[in-house]
PDB file of C-alpha atoms and ligand atoms in Angstrom:
ATOM      1  CA  MET A 471       9.560   6.459 -12.696  1.00 84.00           C
ATOM      2  CA  THR A 472       5.895   7.089 -13.916  1.00 89.00           C
ATOM      3  CA  LEU A 473       3.016   7.406 -11.564  1.00 82.00           C
ATOM      4  CA  LYS A 474       1.613   4.037 -12.984  1.00 84.00           C
ATOM      5  CA  GLU A 475       4.968   2.314 -12.055  1.00 87.00           C
ATOM      6  CA  MET A 476       5.046   4.045  -8.699  1.00 89.00           C
ATOM      7  CA  GLU A 477       1.497   2.719  -7.876  1.00 88.00           C
ATOM      8  CA  LYS A 478       2.692  -0.858  -8.209  1.00 90.00           C
ATOM      9  CA  ILE A 479       5.440  -0.495  -5.651  1.00 94.00           C
ATOM     10  CA  CYS A 480       4.770  -0.629  -1.929  1.00 95.00           C
ATOM     11  CA  PRO A 481       5.785   2.906  -0.453  1.00 95.00           C
ATOM     12  CA  ILE A 482       7.076   1.379   2.747  1.00 96.00           C
ATOM     13  CA  CYS A 483       9.230  -1.541   1.513  1.00 97.00           C
ATOM     14  CA  GLY A 484       9.749  -0.824  -2.098  1.00 96.00           C
ATOM     15  CA  LYS A 485       8.499  -4.196  -3.230  1.00 95.00           C
ATOM     16  CA  PRO A 486       5.728  -4.897  -5.649  1.00 93.00           C
ATOM     17  CA  ASN A 487       2.407  -4.525  -3.812  1.00 92.00           C
ATOM     18  CA  ASN A 488       0.202  -6.546  -6.252  1.00 87.00           C
ATOM     19  CA  CYS A 489      -2.285  -3.573  -6.614  1.00 84.00           C
ATOM     20  CA  GLN A 490      -4.958  -4.245  -9.073  1.00 78.00           C
ATOM     21  CA  HIS A 491      -6.167  -0.631  -9.282  1.00 68.00           C
ATOM     22  CA  GLY A 492      -7.621   0.236 -12.689  1.00 69.00           C
ATOM     23  CA  GLN A 493      -8.059  -3.581 -13.472  1.00 71.00           C
ATOM     24  CA  GLY A 494     -11.069  -4.258 -11.416  1.00 72.00           C
ATOM     25  CA  ASN A 495     -11.183  -4.596  -7.623  1.00 77.00           C
ATOM     26  CA  CYS A 496      -8.105  -4.305  -5.667  1.00 80.00           C
ATOM     27  CA  TRP A 497      -7.872  -6.275  -2.518  1.00 76.00           C
ATOM     28  CA  CYS A 498      -6.697  -3.120  -0.696  1.00 77.00           C
ATOM     29  CA  GLU A 499     -10.181  -1.661  -1.110  1.00 77.00           C
ATOM     30  CA  ASN A 500     -11.594  -4.394   1.321  1.00 80.00           C
ATOM     31  CA  VAL A 501      -8.921  -4.022   3.846  1.00 80.00           C
ATOM     32  CA  SER A 502      -9.000  -1.337   6.596  1.00 85.00           C
ATOM     33  CA  ILE A 503      -5.472  -0.271   7.198  1.00 87.00           C
ATOM     34  CA  PRO A 504      -4.726   1.181  10.727  1.00 90.00           C
ATOM     35  CA  GLU A 505      -3.939   4.720  10.981  1.00 91.00           C
ATOM     36  CA  TYR A 506      -0.400   4.102  12.387  1.00 93.00           C
ATOM     37  CA  ILE A 507       0.415   2.055   9.179  1.00 93.00           C
ATOM     38  CA  LEU A 508      -0.717   4.900   6.929  1.00 92.00           C
ATOM     39  CA  ASP A 509       1.457   7.231   8.684  1.00 94.00           C
ATOM     40  CA  LEU A 510       4.395   5.323   7.372  1.00 95.00           C
ATOM     41  CA  VAL A 511       3.443   6.242   3.889  1.00 94.00           C
ATOM     42  CA  PRO A 512       5.111   9.462   2.508  1.00 94.00           C
ATOM     43  CA  GLU A 513       2.646  12.256   2.360  1.00 94.00           C
ATOM     44  CA  ASP A 514       2.668  12.471  -1.565  1.00 92.00           C
ATOM     45  CA  LYS A 515       1.708   8.743  -1.868  1.00 91.00           C
ATOM     46  CA  LYS A 516      -0.970   8.587   0.880  1.00 89.00           C
ATOM     47  CA  GLY A 517      -4.201   7.346  -0.694  1.00 84.00           C
ATOM     48  CA  LYS A 518      -2.625   6.720  -4.026  1.00 85.00           C
ATOM     49  CA  VAL A 519      -0.096   4.008  -3.730  1.00 89.00           C
ATOM     50  CA  CYS A 520      -1.063   0.721  -2.013  1.00 90.00           C
ATOM     51  CA  ILE A 521       0.761  -0.915   0.920  1.00 92.00           C
ATOM     52  CA  CYS A 522       1.671  -4.480   0.177  1.00 92.00           C
ATOM     53  CA  LYS A 523       0.136  -7.345   2.324  1.00 89.00           C
ATOM     54  CA  ASP A 524       3.447  -8.159   3.837  1.00 92.00           C
ATOM     55  CA  CYS A 525       3.875  -4.788   5.357  1.00 94.00           C
ATOM     56  CA  ILE A 526       0.275  -4.749   6.606  1.00 92.00           C
ATOM     57  CA  ASN A 527       0.859  -8.029   8.286  1.00 92.00           C
ATOM     58  CA  LYS A 528       4.242  -6.962   9.572  1.00 94.00           C
ATOM     59  CA  TYR A 529       3.031  -3.765  11.041  1.00 93.00           C
ATOM     60  CA  THR A 530      -0.463  -4.779  12.249  1.00 90.00           C
ATOM     61  CA  LYS A 531      -0.422  -5.073  15.979  1.00 78.00           C
ATOM     62  CA  GLU A 532      -2.238  -7.969  17.553  1.00 70.00           C
TER      63      GLU A 532
HETATM   64 ZN1  LIG B1439       5.568  -3.327   1.668  1.00 50.19          ZN
HETATM   65 ZN1  LIG B1440      -4.718  -1.235  -4.410  1.00 50.19          ZN
END
């Protein structure tokens, strides 16, 4: 898998994350993701691969 392909896949659930990186503004740039969700992302993908909205909703505590 190339890095470009990997960037389109959510590192937590493995589904497409709809990341728009490189094509303009990605929705993820305007969302603050809690530290404990970022901790679920493997070290080598942190800050590179977007988490999908489903996972953010699923793991965000009220
Ligand atoms: Zn996900
Ligand atoms: Zn993104």
